[in-house]
Amino acid sequence: MFWRGLGGLYFIISPAHCWLSTYPTARKSTVVRRPFSVTATTETYPETISEAISAIESIWKLPTTQSNSPGGCPRFTSKEPSITVLWGRETWDRYQSRKRHWLSIIGFPQSSILRGLLPVLAAYAIWACVVWQRKWTLTSNSVTYLTSPLALMLAFRVNSVSTRLHEGRKLWGALICSARIIASVLAVCGEAVSKETRARCCRLLVAFTWSVKARTRFEGDSADLIVTALLNQEEASRVNAASVPPLVLLSLLRKETISLELSSAAARSVQDSLSELTKAFGGMERLMSTPLSPTYMRHMSRGLFIWLTMLPFGLISAGCTTLPKLLVVFTVTAYILLGIDEIGVQVEQPFDILPVRDLAMVVTRDVQTELLFGV
């Protein structure tokens, strides 16, 4: 009977797997490629613009522009649609598809949450076996009383880290919009902004963006090569030696633009946008340096540990008298609750999972289009 049931299950799953295998993968449309390939067209631009184009083109060969994972290490990756990439039409279609439930079930063994929790789940399963073997019991009410406060603590944690994630994305959105405004205003000012100034402002904006990316990912001096490729030797040494390189780049950019003979509206727009870049970077530093209360997190983790340790006692009293039944109920419950905590850990530092490399490429593409290719 067992083998017949297994065979029947195969005939149910196999067509579903074949049906799902024709569905486009989530990663296909989400790879952000190099914005431009201009090495063959730089001869049509003035020398200063051509040099800037070539300098920006050279950064795509550097390590920090190659990987979208923190430090080049894919800590939080998933084959399903996730926030670690910029979404396109195909990703949204997959995410909203009626097949999404099947896709989630089929992809469950590849879950990043499951892979991270397997050692802990195995330890809890061993503990459940010990409790069942010893026939230790507690009244089910003793476990139930702890459920509500534990649920409140988990809900507060999820809400707090979700707020941090969305705030991190908003800050990068503000950085992108401000950089676009600066580039657009300088591009439409005509003869008031020379080609040399356009090229220099483009280099500084691009260097600032990648420096912010390295700073928010705790990548150390990974942006030094980009700064060296985009700026002259003296300025590059100054920026790379600074304790906060993005602020030095903003100072250079402000010095470059404040002396321009622009209209009052254009000058105000540029300076306001530079102030917005400073505010956005300051907000990112706040998220990087200030986590949620570690004391609260430790208290919640200890409460979760106590509750899960007591759960097998209550389950045996509630009727889970066989070991398979106990292990199934206990392991599934532990996976769900520990998974919520694991998601909170991953999301609490938002810049580890946000596609900041892709966002930096967006800034590079748009600024380059406005200031260099619009000449």
Tab-separated table of C-alpha atoms in Angstrom, residues 60 172 176 206 209-210 213 355-365:
chain	number	residue	atom	x	y	z
A	60	TRP	CA	32.664	47.804	-14.731
A	172	TRP	CA	18.258	55.018	-1.846
A	176	ILE	CA	18.677	58.454	-7.021
A	206	VAL	CA	29.221	58.330	-9.879
A	209	THR	CA	27.147	56.641	-5.410
A	210	TRP	CA	29.562	53.707	-5.434
A	213	LYS	CA	27.259	51.509	-1.773
A	355	PRO	CA	20.048	45.484	-4.571
A	356	VAL	CA	22.324	48.448	-3.886
A	357	ARG	CA	24.688	47.505	-6.715
A	358	ASP	CA	21.816	47.625	-9.191
A	359	LEU	CA	20.651	50.931	-7.700
A	360	ALA	CA	24.163	52.356	-8.046
A	361	MET	CA	24.153	51.242	-11.679
A	362	VAL	CA	20.859	53.082	-12.191
A	363	VAL	CA	22.447	56.309	-10.912
A	364	THR	CA	25.527	55.778	-13.090
A	365	ARG	CA	23.396	55.171	-16.188
